[in-house]
Short mmCIF file of C-alpha atoms in Angstrom, two decimals:
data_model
loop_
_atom_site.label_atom_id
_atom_site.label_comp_id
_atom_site.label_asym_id
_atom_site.label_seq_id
_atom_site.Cartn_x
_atom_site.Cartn_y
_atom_site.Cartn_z
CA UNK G 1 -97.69 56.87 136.88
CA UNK G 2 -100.15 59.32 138.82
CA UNK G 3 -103.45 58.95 139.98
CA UNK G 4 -105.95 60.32 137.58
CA UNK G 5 -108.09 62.99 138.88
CA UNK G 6 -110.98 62.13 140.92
CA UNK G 7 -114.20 63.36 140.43
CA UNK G 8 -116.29 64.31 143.24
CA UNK G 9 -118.70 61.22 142.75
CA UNK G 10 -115.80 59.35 143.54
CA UNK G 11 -114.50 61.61 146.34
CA UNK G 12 -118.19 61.49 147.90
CA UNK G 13 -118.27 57.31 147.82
CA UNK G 14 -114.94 57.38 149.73
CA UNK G 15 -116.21 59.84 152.09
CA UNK G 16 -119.45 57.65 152.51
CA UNK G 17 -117.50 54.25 153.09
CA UNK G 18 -114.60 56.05 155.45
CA UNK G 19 -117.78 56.83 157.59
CA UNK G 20 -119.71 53.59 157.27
CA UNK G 21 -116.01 51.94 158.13
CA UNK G 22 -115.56 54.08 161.11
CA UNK G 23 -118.90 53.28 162.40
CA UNK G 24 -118.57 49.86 161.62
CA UNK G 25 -115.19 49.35 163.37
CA UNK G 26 -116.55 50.70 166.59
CA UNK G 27 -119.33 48.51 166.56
CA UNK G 28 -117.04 45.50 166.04
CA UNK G 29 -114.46 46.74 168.83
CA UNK G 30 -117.77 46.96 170.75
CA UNK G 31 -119.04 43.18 170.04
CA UNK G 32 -117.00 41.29 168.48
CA UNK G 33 -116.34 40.92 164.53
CA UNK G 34 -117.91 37.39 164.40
CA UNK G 35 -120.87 38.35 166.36
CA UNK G 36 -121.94 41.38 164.16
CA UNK G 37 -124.13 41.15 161.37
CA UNK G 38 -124.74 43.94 158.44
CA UNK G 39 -127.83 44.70 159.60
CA UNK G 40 -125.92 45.15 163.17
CA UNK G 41 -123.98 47.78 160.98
CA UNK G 42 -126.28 49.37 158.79
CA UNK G 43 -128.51 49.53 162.25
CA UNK G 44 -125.63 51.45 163.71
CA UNK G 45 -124.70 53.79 161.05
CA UNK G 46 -128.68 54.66 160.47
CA UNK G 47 -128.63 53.54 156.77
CA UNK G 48 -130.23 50.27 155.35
CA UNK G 49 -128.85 46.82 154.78
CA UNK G 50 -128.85 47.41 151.05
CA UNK G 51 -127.14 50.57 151.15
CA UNK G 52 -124.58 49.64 153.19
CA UNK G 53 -124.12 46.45 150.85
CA UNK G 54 -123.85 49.09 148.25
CA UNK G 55 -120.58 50.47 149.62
CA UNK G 56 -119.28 47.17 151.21
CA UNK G 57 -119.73 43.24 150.18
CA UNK G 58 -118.04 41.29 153.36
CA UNK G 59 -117.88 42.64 156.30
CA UNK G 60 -113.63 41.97 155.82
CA UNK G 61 -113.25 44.47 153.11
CA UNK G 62 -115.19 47.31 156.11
CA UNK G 63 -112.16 46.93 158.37
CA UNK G 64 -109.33 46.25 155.67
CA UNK G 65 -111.00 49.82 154.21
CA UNK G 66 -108.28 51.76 155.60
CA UNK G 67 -105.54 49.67 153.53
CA UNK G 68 -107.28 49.62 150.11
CA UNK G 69 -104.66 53.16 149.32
CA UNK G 70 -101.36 50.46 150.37
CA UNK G 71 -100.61 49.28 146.78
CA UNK G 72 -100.87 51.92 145.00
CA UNK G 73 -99.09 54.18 147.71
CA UNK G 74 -95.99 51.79 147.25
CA UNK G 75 -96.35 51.67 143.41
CA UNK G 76 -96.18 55.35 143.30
CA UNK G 77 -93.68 55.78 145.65
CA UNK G 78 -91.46 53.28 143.50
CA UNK G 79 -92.22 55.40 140.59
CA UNK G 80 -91.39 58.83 142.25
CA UNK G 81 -87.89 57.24 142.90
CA UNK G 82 -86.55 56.32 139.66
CA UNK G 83 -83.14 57.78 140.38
CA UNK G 84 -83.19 56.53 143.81
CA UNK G 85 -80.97 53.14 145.31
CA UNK G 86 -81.34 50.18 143.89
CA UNK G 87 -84.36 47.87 143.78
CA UNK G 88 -83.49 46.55 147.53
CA UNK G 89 -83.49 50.55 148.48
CA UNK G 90 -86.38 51.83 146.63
CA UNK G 91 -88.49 49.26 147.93
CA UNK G 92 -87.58 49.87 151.53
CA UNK G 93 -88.37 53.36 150.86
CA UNK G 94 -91.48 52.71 149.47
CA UNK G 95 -92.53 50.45 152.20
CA UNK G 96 -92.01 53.37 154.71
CA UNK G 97 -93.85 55.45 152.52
CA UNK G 98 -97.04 52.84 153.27
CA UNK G 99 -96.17 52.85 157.24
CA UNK G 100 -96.19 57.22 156.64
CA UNK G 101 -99.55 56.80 155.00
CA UNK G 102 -101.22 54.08 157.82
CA UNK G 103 -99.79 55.36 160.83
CA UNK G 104 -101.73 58.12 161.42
CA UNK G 105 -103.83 57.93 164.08
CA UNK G 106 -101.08 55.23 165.99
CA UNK G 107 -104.39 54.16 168.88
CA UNK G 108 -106.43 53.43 165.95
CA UNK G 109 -104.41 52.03 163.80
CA UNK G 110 -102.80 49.69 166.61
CA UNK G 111 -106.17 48.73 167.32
CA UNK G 112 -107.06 47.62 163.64
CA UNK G 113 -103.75 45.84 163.40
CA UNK G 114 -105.13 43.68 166.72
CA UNK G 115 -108.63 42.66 165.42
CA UNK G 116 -106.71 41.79 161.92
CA UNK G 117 -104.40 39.59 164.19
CA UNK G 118 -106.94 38.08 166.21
CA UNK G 119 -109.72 37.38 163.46
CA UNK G 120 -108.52 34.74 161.06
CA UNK G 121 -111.06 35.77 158.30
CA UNK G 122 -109.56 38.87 158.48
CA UNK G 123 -105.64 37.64 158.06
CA UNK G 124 -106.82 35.82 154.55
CA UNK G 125 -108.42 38.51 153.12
CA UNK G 126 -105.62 40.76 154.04
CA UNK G 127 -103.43 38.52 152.45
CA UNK G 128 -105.53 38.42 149.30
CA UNK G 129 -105.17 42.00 149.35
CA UNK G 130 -101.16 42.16 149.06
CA UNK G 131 -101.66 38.91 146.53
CA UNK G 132 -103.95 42.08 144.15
CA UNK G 133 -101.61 44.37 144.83
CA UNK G 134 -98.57 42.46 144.16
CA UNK G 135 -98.62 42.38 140.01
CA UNK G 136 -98.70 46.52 140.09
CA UNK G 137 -95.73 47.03 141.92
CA UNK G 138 -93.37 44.44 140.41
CA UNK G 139 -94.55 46.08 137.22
CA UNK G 140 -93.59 49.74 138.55
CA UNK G 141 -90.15 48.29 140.12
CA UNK G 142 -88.77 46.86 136.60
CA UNK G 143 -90.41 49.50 134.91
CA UNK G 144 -87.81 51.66 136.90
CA UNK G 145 -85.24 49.20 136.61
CA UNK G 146 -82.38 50.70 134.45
CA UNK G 147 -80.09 47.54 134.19
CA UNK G 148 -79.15 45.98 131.08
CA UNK G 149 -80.51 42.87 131.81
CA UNK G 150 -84.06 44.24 133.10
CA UNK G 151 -86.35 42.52 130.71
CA UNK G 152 -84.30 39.30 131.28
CA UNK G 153 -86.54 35.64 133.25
CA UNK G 154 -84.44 36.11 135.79
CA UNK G 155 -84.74 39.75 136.86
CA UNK G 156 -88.50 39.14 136.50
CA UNK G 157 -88.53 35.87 139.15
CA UNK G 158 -85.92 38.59 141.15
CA UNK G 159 -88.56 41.46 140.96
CA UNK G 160 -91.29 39.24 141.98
CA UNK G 161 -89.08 37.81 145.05
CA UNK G 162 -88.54 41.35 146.09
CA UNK G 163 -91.93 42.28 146.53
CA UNK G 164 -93.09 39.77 147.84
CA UNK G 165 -90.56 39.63 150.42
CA UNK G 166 -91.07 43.75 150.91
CA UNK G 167 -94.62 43.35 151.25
CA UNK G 168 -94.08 40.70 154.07
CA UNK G 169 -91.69 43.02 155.58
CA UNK G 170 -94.34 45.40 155.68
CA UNK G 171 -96.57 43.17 157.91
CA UNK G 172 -94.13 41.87 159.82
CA UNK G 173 -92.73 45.37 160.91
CA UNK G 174 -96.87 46.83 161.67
CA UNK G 175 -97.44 43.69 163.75
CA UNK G 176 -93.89 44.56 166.09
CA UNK G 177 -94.94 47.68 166.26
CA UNK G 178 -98.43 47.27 167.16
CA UNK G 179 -97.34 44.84 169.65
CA UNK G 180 -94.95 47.85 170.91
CA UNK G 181 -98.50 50.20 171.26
CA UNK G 182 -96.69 52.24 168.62
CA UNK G 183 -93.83 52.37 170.56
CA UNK G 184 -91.25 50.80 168.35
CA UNK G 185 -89.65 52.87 165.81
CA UNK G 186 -90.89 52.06 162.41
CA UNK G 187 -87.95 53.21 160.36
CA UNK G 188 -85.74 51.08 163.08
CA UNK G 189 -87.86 48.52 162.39
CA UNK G 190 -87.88 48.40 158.77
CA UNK G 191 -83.85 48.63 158.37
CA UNK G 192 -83.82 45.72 160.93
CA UNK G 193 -85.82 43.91 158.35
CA UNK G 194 -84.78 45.00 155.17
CA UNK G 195 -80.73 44.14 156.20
CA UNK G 196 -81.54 40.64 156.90
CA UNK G 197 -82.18 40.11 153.34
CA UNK G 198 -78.56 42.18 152.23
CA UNK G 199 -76.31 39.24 152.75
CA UNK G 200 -76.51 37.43 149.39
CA UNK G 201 -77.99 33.78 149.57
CA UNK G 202 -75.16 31.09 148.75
CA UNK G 203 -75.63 27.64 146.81
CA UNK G 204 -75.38 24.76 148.96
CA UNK G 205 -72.81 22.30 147.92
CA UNK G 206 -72.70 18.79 148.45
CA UNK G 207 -70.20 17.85 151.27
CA UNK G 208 -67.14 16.13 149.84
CA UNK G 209 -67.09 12.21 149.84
#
């Protein structure tokens, strides 16, 4: 599915938050995310409290900003692949398709990816982001799902599995790399990860009496 066209009210709000968020995340690079208050912020980026409440409600969702696009940048890329690999490929391929979109300003980003790590409030509303997003993209991945048994209870616990599993990739792989400064290859990275999960899973048996 594609994005609907955007109108320029809606184009104008994201230019106003990416601005409030840049300010915002300098300020909190600056002090400390604990230590800043939205008046702090709204102080900072000359606005008022109430305006800047108007474009943000916690001060999490001001530095998460940047990954709001993540979900639907996966979903789409699953979509755009129909005739791709299988599920396992498209969603590796889709997951680089996120790291394309993030990584592109590698200082800044590594930077984000740090005050994420080191701020717990930040870690659980990042995860509540990836629990939003999650629904969407298991929905695009079957949707593209060709197999017979597609709309069967156990390709939809599979599906779900997936994702959730390619999502945690995802973090898993930005965290290495920020820990690398950006060094690390991220498509090294991300086969690394993905092809620990291509060995099929085997039923343990009880041990003979």
């Amino acid at each position: 599915m594609s994005a609907a066209p955007v109108g320029t009210r809606e184009i104008s709000r994201h230019a106003v938050q990416a601005e409030l968020a840049r300010v915002a995340f300098n300020r909190f690079c600056l002090t400390g995310f604990n230590q800043v208050t939205f008046a702090d912020l709204a102080e900072a980026a000359g606005v008022s409290r109430s305006t800047f409440l108007r474009y943000f409600g916690t001060k999490e969702d001001v530095v998460l900003f940047v990954f709001d696009p993540v979900g639907d940048v996966i979903a789409d890329a699953l979509e755009a692949e129909r005739a791709g690999p299988d599920d396992w490929g498209r969603l590796r391929n889709a997951v680089e398709a996120a790291t394309r979109f993030l990584v592109r300003d590698v200082p800044e980003l590594v930077t984000i990816l740090g005050l994420v790590d080191q701020t717990p409030a930040l870690c659980a509303r990042l995860r509540e982001k990836q629990a939003e997003w999650r629904p969407e993209i298991v929905a695009r991945l079957r949707r593209t799902d060709s197999s017979a048994d597609a709309d069967a209870d156990g390709a939809s616990v599979v599906a779900d599995v997936r994702v959730a599993a390619a999502l945690e990739i995802l973090w898993i792989v930005l965290g290495r790399w920020s820990a690398s400064d950006g060094q690390e290859g991220l498509g090294d990275l991300l086969d690394a990860a993905f092809a620990s999960f291509s060995t099929p899973a085997r039923r343990q048996t009880d041990a003979p009496s």
